[in-house]
Amino acid sequence: MRYGIISDIHGNLEALESVLAAINDVDVIVCLGDVVGYGANPNECCELVREHCKVALLGNHDAAVLGMMDLTWFNEMARTAVLWTREQLNRDNWAFLESLPTVKCIDDAFTAVHGSLRNPIEEYILDHFTAHASLTMLNTRIGFFGHTHIAEAYEWFPRMQKIYHINLSHGGEVQLRDDARYLVNCGGVGQPRDDNPQASFGVYDTEGQVVEVIRVDYDVETAAQKIVDAGLPALLAQRLFWGR
Ligand code: ZN
């Protein structure tokens, strides 16, 4: 099986369309959450995810838009975008986001979560310590997470008690080893934060036991202009050019 892994679309239609055009050689696409929030096309992005993804998980921005999370934890820009998105979201897409699970084991092949296994929609896996806590909770050889918008992997050798960090911000492959467990972030589709403005996604090939992270160009200018035109904070448009 070949699984496409996408995450953190954040209402960026141009980025999502470019990723879906590039990801055609897979059997199933899984979305790790944050379909909405920040970008100007929350409904269009929900509709494409509903159409193309067999499984989707709930992200913290999705939960915040639904009123399931305390907004005091969000910075002002994020809060503004959450409140704006709440006004835009139609009833079908609201029901879709409400139906999403927070953790899912997919075909016994891998675990999918937005944040971490310890705290599925809120915790950021940012370092060896937070990665280790989730790696010890993993019931499959590999887990995919999002939330940080940084393409990277943690490779854990339980017998040696060693964790290695793999930078995937310019794409790349991770060949899985039998004696290791993995947590992989395939990067953000709609708001990359690893200093590379290209949209990011992953492909997990279970036969070859390899994960590939792929970066694609998209129409950043249009996505950014739509954010400005919607009256959302200008910094949300600017950061798309920086990949920050
Ligand atoms: Zn996100």
PDB file of C-alpha atoms and ligand atoms in Angstrom:
ATOM      1  CA  MET A   1       0.000   0.000   0.000  1.00  0.00           C
ATOM      2  CA  ARG A   2       1.034   3.562  -0.635  1.00  0.00           C
ATOM      3  CA  TYR A   3      -0.397   6.099   1.772  1.00  0.00           C
ATOM      4  CA  GLY A   4      -0.370   9.835   1.115  1.00  0.00           C
ATOM      5  CA  ILE A   5       0.011  11.842   4.320  1.00  0.00           C
ATOM      6  CA  ILE A   6      -1.107  15.464   4.471  1.00  0.00           C
ATOM      7  CA  SER A   7      -1.508  17.820   7.432  1.00  0.00           C
ATOM      8  CA  ASP A   8      -2.045  21.446   8.445  1.00  0.00           C
ATOM      9  CA  ILE A   9      -3.793  22.705   5.342  1.00  0.00           C
ATOM     10  CA  HIS A  10      -5.107  25.749   7.220  1.00  0.00           C
ATOM     11  CA  GLY A  11      -7.575  26.927   4.599  1.00  0.00           C
ATOM     12  CA  ASN A  12      -4.879  27.347   1.941  1.00  0.00           C
ATOM     13  CA  LEU A  13      -6.645  26.135  -1.208  1.00  0.00           C
ATOM     14  CA  GLU A  14      -3.757  26.873  -3.602  1.00  0.00           C
ATOM     15  CA  ALA A  15      -1.367  24.751  -1.521  1.00  0.00           C
ATOM     16  CA  LEU A  16      -3.863  21.902  -1.129  1.00  0.00           C
ATOM     17  CA  GLU A  17      -4.617  21.782  -4.863  1.00  0.00           C
ATOM     18  CA  SER A  18      -0.899  21.630  -5.695  1.00  0.00           C
ATOM     19  CA  VAL A  19      -0.345  18.831  -3.187  1.00  0.00           C
ATOM     20  CA  LEU A  20      -3.332  16.799  -4.427  1.00  0.00           C
ATOM     21  CA  ALA A  21      -2.071  17.167  -8.012  1.00  0.00           C
ATOM     22  CA  ALA A  22       1.351  15.878  -6.947  1.00  0.00           C
ATOM     23  CA  ILE A  23       0.128  13.046  -4.710  1.00  0.00           C
ATOM     24  CA  ASN A  24      -1.818  11.056  -7.327  1.00  0.00           C
ATOM     25  CA  ASP A  25       0.299   7.884  -7.111  1.00  0.00           C
ATOM     26  CA  VAL A  26      -1.151   6.609  -3.776  1.00  0.00           C
ATOM     27  CA  ASP A  27      -3.900   4.188  -2.674  1.00  0.00           C
ATOM     28  CA  VAL A  28      -5.215   6.190   0.282  1.00  0.00           C
ATOM     29  CA  ILE A  29      -4.742   9.750   1.538  1.00  0.00           C
ATOM     30  CA  VAL A  30      -4.823  10.476   5.261  1.00  0.00           C
ATOM     31  CA  CYS A  31      -5.156  14.014   6.653  1.00  0.00           C
ATOM     32  CA  LEU A  32      -3.698  14.725  10.098  1.00  0.00           C
ATOM     33  CA  GLY A  33      -5.847  17.730  10.921  1.00  0.00           C
ATOM     34  CA  ASP A  34      -5.964  21.527  10.916  1.00  0.00           C
ATOM     35  CA  VAL A  35      -7.878  21.656   7.664  1.00  0.00           C
ATOM     36  CA  VAL A  36      -8.970  25.191   8.591  1.00  0.00           C
ATOM     37  CA  GLY A  37      -7.663  28.246  10.437  1.00  0.00           C
ATOM     38  CA  TYR A  38      -5.338  31.012   9.049  1.00  0.00           C
ATOM     39  CA  GLY A  39      -6.212  30.722   5.349  1.00  0.00           C
ATOM     40  CA  ALA A  40      -9.038  32.225   3.315  1.00  0.00           C
ATOM     41  CA  ASN A  41     -10.690  29.050   1.917  1.00  0.00           C
ATOM     42  CA  PRO A  42     -11.851  26.886   4.847  1.00  0.00           C
ATOM     43  CA  ASN A  43     -14.955  25.486   3.106  1.00  0.00           C
ATOM     44  CA  GLU A  44     -13.162  24.643  -0.146  1.00  0.00           C
ATOM     45  CA  CYS A  45     -10.390  22.889   1.783  1.00  0.00           C
ATOM     46  CA  CYS A  46     -12.890  20.879   3.863  1.00  0.00           C
ATOM     47  CA  GLU A  47     -14.639  19.802   0.677  1.00  0.00           C
ATOM     48  CA  LEU A  48     -11.409  18.638  -0.982  1.00  0.00           C
ATOM     49  CA  VAL A  49     -10.387  16.715   2.143  1.00  0.00           C
ATOM     50  CA  ARG A  50     -13.827  15.078   2.316  1.00  0.00           C
ATOM     51  CA  GLU A  51     -13.517  14.106  -1.332  1.00  0.00           C
ATOM     52  CA  HIS A  52      -9.916  12.863  -1.363  1.00  0.00           C
ATOM     53  CA  CYS A  53      -9.037  11.622   2.123  1.00  0.00           C
ATOM     54  CA  LYS A  54     -10.205   8.242   3.381  1.00  0.00           C
ATOM     55  CA  VAL A  55      -9.346   9.226   6.939  1.00  0.00           C
ATOM     56  CA  ALA A  56      -8.957  12.616   8.604  1.00  0.00           C
ATOM     57  CA  LEU A  57      -7.996  13.519  12.171  1.00  0.00           C
ATOM     58  CA  LEU A  58      -9.012  16.487  14.295  1.00  0.00           C
ATOM     59  CA  GLY A  59      -6.505  19.333  14.747  1.00  0.00           C
ATOM     60  CA  ASN A  60      -6.408  22.042  17.393  1.00  0.00           C
ATOM     61  CA  HIS A  61      -7.542  24.768  14.983  1.00  0.00           C
ATOM     62  CA  ASP A  62     -10.435  22.605  13.784  1.00  0.00           C
ATOM     63  CA  ALA A  63     -11.410  22.036  17.431  1.00  0.00           C
ATOM     64  CA  ALA A  64     -11.086  25.743  18.220  1.00  0.00           C
ATOM     65  CA  VAL A  65     -13.325  26.719  15.304  1.00  0.00           C
ATOM     66  CA  LEU A  66     -15.928  24.242  16.607  1.00  0.00           C
ATOM     67  CA  GLY A  67     -15.757  25.869  20.042  1.00  0.00           C
ATOM     68  CA  MET A  68     -14.207  22.760  21.611  1.00  0.00           C
ATOM     69  CA  MET A  69     -11.087  24.583  22.838  1.00  0.00           C
ATOM     70  CA  ASP A  70     -10.299  27.527  25.063  1.00  0.00           C
ATOM     71  CA  LEU A  71      -9.100  30.360  22.804  1.00  0.00           C
ATOM     72  CA  THR A  72      -6.940  31.926  25.526  1.00  0.00           C
ATOM     73  CA  TRP A  73      -4.163  29.503  24.441  1.00  0.00           C
ATOM     74  CA  PHE A  74      -4.153  30.964  20.935  1.00  0.00           C
ATOM     75  CA  ASN A  75      -2.166  34.063  20.035  1.00  0.00           C
ATOM     76  CA  GLU A  76      -4.106  37.049  18.739  1.00  0.00           C
ATOM     77  CA  MET A  77      -3.556  36.296  15.044  1.00  0.00           C
ATOM     78  CA  ALA A  78      -4.635  32.693  15.415  1.00  0.00           C
ATOM     79  CA  ARG A  79      -7.655  33.722  17.488  1.00  0.00           C
ATOM     80  CA  THR A  80      -8.739  36.276  14.875  1.00  0.00           C
ATOM     81  CA  ALA A  81      -8.479  33.606  12.175  1.00  0.00           C
ATOM     82  CA  VAL A  82     -10.415  31.065  14.281  1.00  0.00           C
ATOM     83  CA  LEU A  83     -13.275  33.506  14.855  1.00  0.00           C
ATOM     84  CA  TRP A  84     -13.328  34.512  11.170  1.00  0.00           C
ATOM     85  CA  THR A  85     -13.329  30.844  10.082  1.00  0.00           C
ATOM     86  CA  ARG A  86     -16.191  30.057  12.478  1.00  0.00           C
ATOM     87  CA  GLU A  87     -18.323  32.607  10.636  1.00  0.00           C
ATOM     88  CA  GLN A  88     -17.445  31.171   7.220  1.00  0.00           C
ATOM     89  CA  LEU A  89     -17.832  27.442   7.801  1.00  0.00           C
ATOM     90  CA  ASN A  90     -21.006  25.952   6.344  1.00  0.00           C
ATOM     91  CA  ARG A  91     -23.119  23.381   8.153  1.00  0.00           C
ATOM     92  CA  ASP A  92     -21.870  20.303   6.243  1.00  0.00           C
ATOM     93  CA  ASN A  93     -18.234  21.178   6.836  1.00  0.00           C
ATOM     94  CA  TRP A  94     -18.960  21.924  10.490  1.00  0.00           C
ATOM     95  CA  ALA A  95     -20.496  18.443  10.835  1.00  0.00           C
ATOM     96  CA  PHE A  96     -17.522  16.929   9.008  1.00  0.00           C
ATOM     97  CA  LEU A  97     -14.977  18.490  11.395  1.00  0.00           C
ATOM     98  CA  GLU A  98     -17.115  17.490  14.368  1.00  0.00           C
ATOM     99  CA  SER A  99     -17.000  13.858  13.239  1.00  0.00           C
ATOM    100  CA  LEU A 100     -13.188  13.610  13.228  1.00  0.00           C
ATOM    101  CA  PRO A 101     -11.319  11.360  15.693  1.00  0.00           C
ATOM    102  CA  THR A 102      -8.196  12.512  17.557  1.00  0.00           C
ATOM    103  CA  VAL A 103      -6.064   9.348  17.210  1.00  0.00           C
ATOM    104  CA  LYS A 104      -6.404   6.520  14.747  1.00  0.00           C
ATOM    105  CA  CYS A 105      -4.552   3.316  13.944  1.00  0.00           C
ATOM    106  CA  ILE A 106      -4.825   2.828  10.194  1.00  0.00           C
ATOM    107  CA  ASP A 107      -4.921  -0.708   8.732  1.00  0.00           C
ATOM    108  CA  ASP A 108      -2.540  -1.870  11.523  1.00  0.00           C
ATOM    109  CA  ALA A 109       0.094  -0.105   9.403  1.00  0.00           C
ATOM    110  CA  PHE A 110       0.584   3.162  11.277  1.00  0.00           C
ATOM    111  CA  THR A 111      -0.802   5.512  13.898  1.00  0.00           C
ATOM    112  CA  ALA A 112      -2.107   8.940  12.916  1.00  0.00           C
ATOM    113  CA  VAL A 113      -2.458  11.933  15.223  1.00  0.00           C
ATOM    114  CA  HIS A 114      -2.348  15.723  14.929  1.00  0.00           C
ATOM    115  CA  GLY A 115      -0.273  16.637  17.991  1.00  0.00           C
ATOM    116  CA  SER A 116       1.138  13.800  20.068  1.00  0.00           C
ATOM    117  CA  LEU A 117       0.023  10.480  21.516  1.00  0.00           C
ATOM    118  CA  ARG A 118       0.218  11.946  25.009  1.00  0.00           C
ATOM    119  CA  ASN A 119      -2.065  14.861  24.149  1.00  0.00           C
ATOM    120  CA  PRO A 120      -3.487  14.323  20.642  1.00  0.00           C
ATOM    121  CA  ILE A 121      -4.537  17.798  19.639  1.00  0.00           C
ATOM    122  CA  GLU A 122      -2.510  20.106  21.890  1.00  0.00           C
ATOM    123  CA  GLU A 123       1.020  18.867  22.537  1.00  0.00           C
ATOM    124  CA  TYR A 124       3.806  19.816  20.105  1.00  0.00           C
ATOM    125  CA  ILE A 125       6.439  17.180  19.389  1.00  0.00           C
ATOM    126  CA  LEU A 126       9.398  19.540  19.231  1.00  0.00           C
ATOM    127  CA  ASP A 127      12.389  17.660  20.586  1.00  0.00           C
ATOM    128  CA  HIS A 128      13.753  14.287  21.681  1.00  0.00           C
ATOM    129  CA  PHE A 129      11.901  14.446  25.009  1.00  0.00           C
ATOM    130  CA  THR A 130       8.416  15.034  23.621  1.00  0.00           C
ATOM    131  CA  ALA A 131       9.132  12.570  20.803  1.00  0.00           C
ATOM    132  CA  HIS A 132      10.267   9.878  23.250  1.00  0.00           C
ATOM    133  CA  ALA A 133       7.095  10.202  25.330  1.00  0.00           C
ATOM    134  CA  SER A 134       4.975   9.476  22.255  1.00  0.00           C
ATOM    135  CA  LEU A 135       7.309   6.817  20.837  1.00  0.00           C
ATOM    136  CA  THR A 136       6.878   4.752  24.009  1.00  0.00           C
ATOM    137  CA  MET A 137       3.088   4.918  23.526  1.00  0.00           C
ATOM    138  CA  LEU A 138       3.182   3.817  19.896  1.00  0.00           C
ATOM    139  CA  ASN A 139       1.481   0.472  19.130  1.00  0.00           C
ATOM    140  CA  THR A 140       2.646   0.440  15.522  1.00  0.00           C
ATOM    141  CA  ARG A 141       6.173   0.668  14.104  1.00  0.00           C
ATOM    142  CA  ILE A 142       5.531   4.145  12.786  1.00  0.00           C
ATOM    143  CA  GLY A 143       3.351   7.090  13.688  1.00  0.00           C
ATOM    144  CA  PHE A 144       2.627  10.235  11.708  1.00  0.00           C
ATOM    145  CA  PHE A 145       1.982  13.567  13.379  1.00  0.00           C
ATOM    146  CA  GLY A 146       1.533  17.216  12.360  1.00  0.00           C
ATOM    147  CA  HIS A 147       0.882  20.377  14.392  1.00  0.00           C
ATOM    148  CA  THR A 148       4.414  21.860  14.254  1.00  0.00           C
ATOM    149  CA  HIS A 149       4.400  22.315  10.444  1.00  0.00           C
ATOM    150  CA  ILE A 150       8.015  21.102  10.384  1.00  0.00           C
ATOM    151  CA  ALA A 151       9.028  18.183   8.168  1.00  0.00           C
ATOM    152  CA  GLU A 152      11.194  15.894  10.277  1.00  0.00           C
ATOM    153  CA  ALA A 153      11.438  12.414  11.746  1.00  0.00           C
ATOM    154  CA  TYR A 154      12.489  10.820  15.018  1.00  0.00           C
ATOM    155  CA  GLU A 155      14.069   7.381  14.803  1.00  0.00           C
ATOM    156  CA  TRP A 156      14.118   5.465  18.082  1.00  0.00           C
ATOM    157  CA  PHE A 157      16.140   2.350  18.843  1.00  0.00           C
ATOM    158  CA  PRO A 158      14.493   1.017  22.027  1.00  0.00           C
ATOM    159  CA  ARG A 159      17.217  -1.517  22.787  1.00  0.00           C
ATOM    160  CA  MET A 160      19.993   1.061  22.622  1.00  0.00           C
ATOM    161  CA  GLN A 161      17.784   3.791  24.107  1.00  0.00           C
ATOM    162  CA  LYS A 162      18.856   6.150  21.331  1.00  0.00           C
ATOM    163  CA  ILE A 163      16.830   8.667  19.337  1.00  0.00           C
ATOM    164  CA  TYR A 164      18.022  10.257  16.106  1.00  0.00           C
ATOM    165  CA  HIS A 165      16.538  13.342  14.508  1.00  0.00           C
ATOM    166  CA  ILE A 166      16.169  13.503  10.732  1.00  0.00           C
ATOM    167  CA  ASN A 167      15.637  16.860   9.001  1.00  0.00           C
ATOM    168  CA  LEU A 168      13.215  16.615   6.062  1.00  0.00           C
ATOM    169  CA  SER A 169      12.613  20.320   5.419  1.00  0.00           C
ATOM    170  CA  HIS A 170      13.853  19.997   1.837  1.00  0.00           C
ATOM    171  CA  GLY A 171      12.221  16.616   1.324  1.00  0.00           C
ATOM    172  CA  GLY A 172      13.945  13.264   1.482  1.00  0.00           C
ATOM    173  CA  GLU A 173      13.482   9.603   2.277  1.00  0.00           C
ATOM    174  CA  VAL A 174      13.524   7.625   5.483  1.00  0.00           C
ATOM    175  CA  GLN A 175      14.171   3.915   5.058  1.00  0.00           C
ATOM    176  CA  LEU A 176      12.580   2.170   8.039  1.00  0.00           C
ATOM    177  CA  ARG A 177      14.692  -0.301   9.980  1.00  0.00           C
ATOM    178  CA  ASP A 178      13.270  -3.376  11.710  1.00  0.00           C
ATOM    179  CA  ASP A 179      14.861  -2.542  15.045  1.00  0.00           C
ATOM    180  CA  ALA A 180      13.590   1.048  15.233  1.00  0.00           C
ATOM    181  CA  ARG A 181      10.331   2.913  15.757  1.00  0.00           C
ATOM    182  CA  TYR A 182       9.462   6.156  14.056  1.00  0.00           C
ATOM    183  CA  LEU A 183       7.529   9.345  14.441  1.00  0.00           C
ATOM    184  CA  VAL A 184       7.364  11.295  11.206  1.00  0.00           C
ATOM    185  CA  ASN A 185       6.028  14.747  10.452  1.00  0.00           C
ATOM    186  CA  CYS A 186       5.539  15.133   6.695  1.00  0.00           C
ATOM    187  CA  GLY A 187       5.370  18.925   7.077  1.00  0.00           C
ATOM    188  CA  GLY A 188       2.565  21.423   6.600  1.00  0.00           C
ATOM    189  CA  VAL A 189       0.556  21.769   3.401  1.00  0.00           C
ATOM    190  CA  GLY A 190      -0.782  25.264   3.878  1.00  0.00           C
ATOM    191  CA  GLN A 191       1.552  27.052   6.274  1.00  0.00           C
ATOM    192  CA  PRO A 192       5.056  25.508   6.323  1.00  0.00           C
ATOM    193  CA  ARG A 193       7.239  26.637   9.235  1.00  0.00           C
ATOM    194  CA  ASP A 194      10.563  25.012   8.455  1.00  0.00           C
ATOM    195  CA  ASP A 195      12.032  27.920   6.453  1.00  0.00           C
ATOM    196  CA  ASN A 196      10.880  26.369   3.208  1.00  0.00           C
ATOM    197  CA  PRO A 197       7.745  28.029   1.779  1.00  0.00           C
ATOM    198  CA  GLN A 198       6.951  25.051  -0.475  1.00  0.00           C
ATOM    199  CA  ALA A 199       3.915  22.941   0.466  1.00  0.00           C
ATOM    200  CA  SER A 200       4.856  19.633   2.067  1.00  0.00           C
ATOM    201  CA  PHE A 201       3.417  16.120   2.118  1.00  0.00           C
ATOM    202  CA  GLY A 202       4.525  12.530   2.566  1.00  0.00           C
ATOM    203  CA  VAL A 203       4.127   9.104   1.019  1.00  0.00           C
ATOM    204  CA  TYR A 204       4.472   5.955   3.099  1.00  0.00           C
ATOM    205  CA  ASP A 205       5.154   2.848   1.018  1.00  0.00           C
ATOM    206  CA  THR A 206       4.476  -0.139   3.281  1.00  0.00           C
ATOM    207  CA  GLU A 207       5.986  -2.649   0.870  1.00  0.00           C
ATOM    208  CA  GLY A 208       9.316  -0.891   0.571  1.00  0.00           C
ATOM    209  CA  GLN A 209       9.079   0.342   4.196  1.00  0.00           C
ATOM    210  CA  VAL A 210      10.060   3.817   3.138  1.00  0.00           C
ATOM    211  CA  VAL A 211       8.654   7.255   3.846  1.00  0.00           C
ATOM    212  CA  GLU A 212       9.247  10.032   1.369  1.00  0.00           C
ATOM    213  CA  VAL A 213       8.658  13.703   2.115  1.00  0.00           C
ATOM    214  CA  ILE A 214       8.008  15.788  -0.984  1.00  0.00           C
ATOM    215  CA  ARG A 215       7.931  19.592  -1.336  1.00  0.00           C
ATOM    216  CA  VAL A 216       5.998  21.298  -4.106  1.00  0.00           C
ATOM    217  CA  ASP A 217       5.677  24.888  -5.288  1.00  0.00           C
ATOM    218  CA  TYR A 218       2.257  26.482  -5.215  1.00  0.00           C
ATOM    219  CA  ASP A 219       0.743  29.891  -5.958  1.00  0.00           C
ATOM    220  CA  VAL A 220       1.767  31.643  -2.728  1.00  0.00           C
ATOM    221  CA  GLU A 221       0.888  35.088  -4.148  1.00  0.00           C
ATOM    222  CA  THR A 222      -2.779  34.193  -4.664  1.00  0.00           C
ATOM    223  CA  ALA A 223      -3.139  32.462  -1.281  1.00  0.00           C
ATOM    224  CA  ALA A 224      -1.534  35.460   0.453  1.00  0.00           C
ATOM    225  CA  GLN A 225      -3.641  38.014  -1.437  1.00  0.00           C
ATOM    226  CA  LYS A 226      -6.839  36.169  -0.460  1.00  0.00           C
ATOM    227  CA  ILE A 227      -5.836  36.409   3.222  1.00  0.00           C
ATOM    228  CA  VAL A 228      -5.347  40.169   2.879  1.00  0.00           C
ATOM    229  CA  ASP A 229      -8.609  40.567   0.926  1.00  0.00           C
ATOM    230  CA  ALA A 230     -10.513  38.636   3.612  1.00  0.00           C
ATOM    231  CA  GLY A 231      -9.371  41.186   6.197  1.00  0.00           C
ATOM    232  CA  LEU A 232      -7.311  38.614   8.097  1.00  0.00           C
ATOM    233  CA  PRO A 233      -4.022  39.739   9.744  1.00  0.00           C
ATOM    234  CA  ALA A 234      -1.437  40.670   7.082  1.00  0.00           C
ATOM    235  CA  LEU A 235       1.295  38.717   8.857  1.00  0.00           C
ATOM    236  CA  LEU A 236      -0.624  35.515   8.065  1.00  0.00           C
ATOM    237  CA  ALA A 237      -0.131  36.352   4.384  1.00  0.00           C
ATOM    238  CA  GLN A 238       3.519  37.399   4.739  1.00  0.00           C
ATOM    239  CA  ARG A 239       4.627  34.303   6.622  1.00  0.00           C
ATOM    240  CA  LEU A 240       3.602  32.101   3.685  1.00  0.00           C
ATOM    241  CA  PHE A 241       6.455  33.644   1.656  1.00  0.00           C
ATOM    242  CA  TRP A 242       8.939  32.970   4.444  1.00  0.00           C
ATOM    243  CA  GLY A 243       7.840  29.453   5.346  1.00  0.00           C
ATOM    244  CA  ARG A 244       7.800  30.601   8.960  1.00  0.00           C
TER     245      ARG A 244
HETATM  246 ZN    ZN B   1      -1.528  23.575  12.343  1.00  0.00          ZN
END
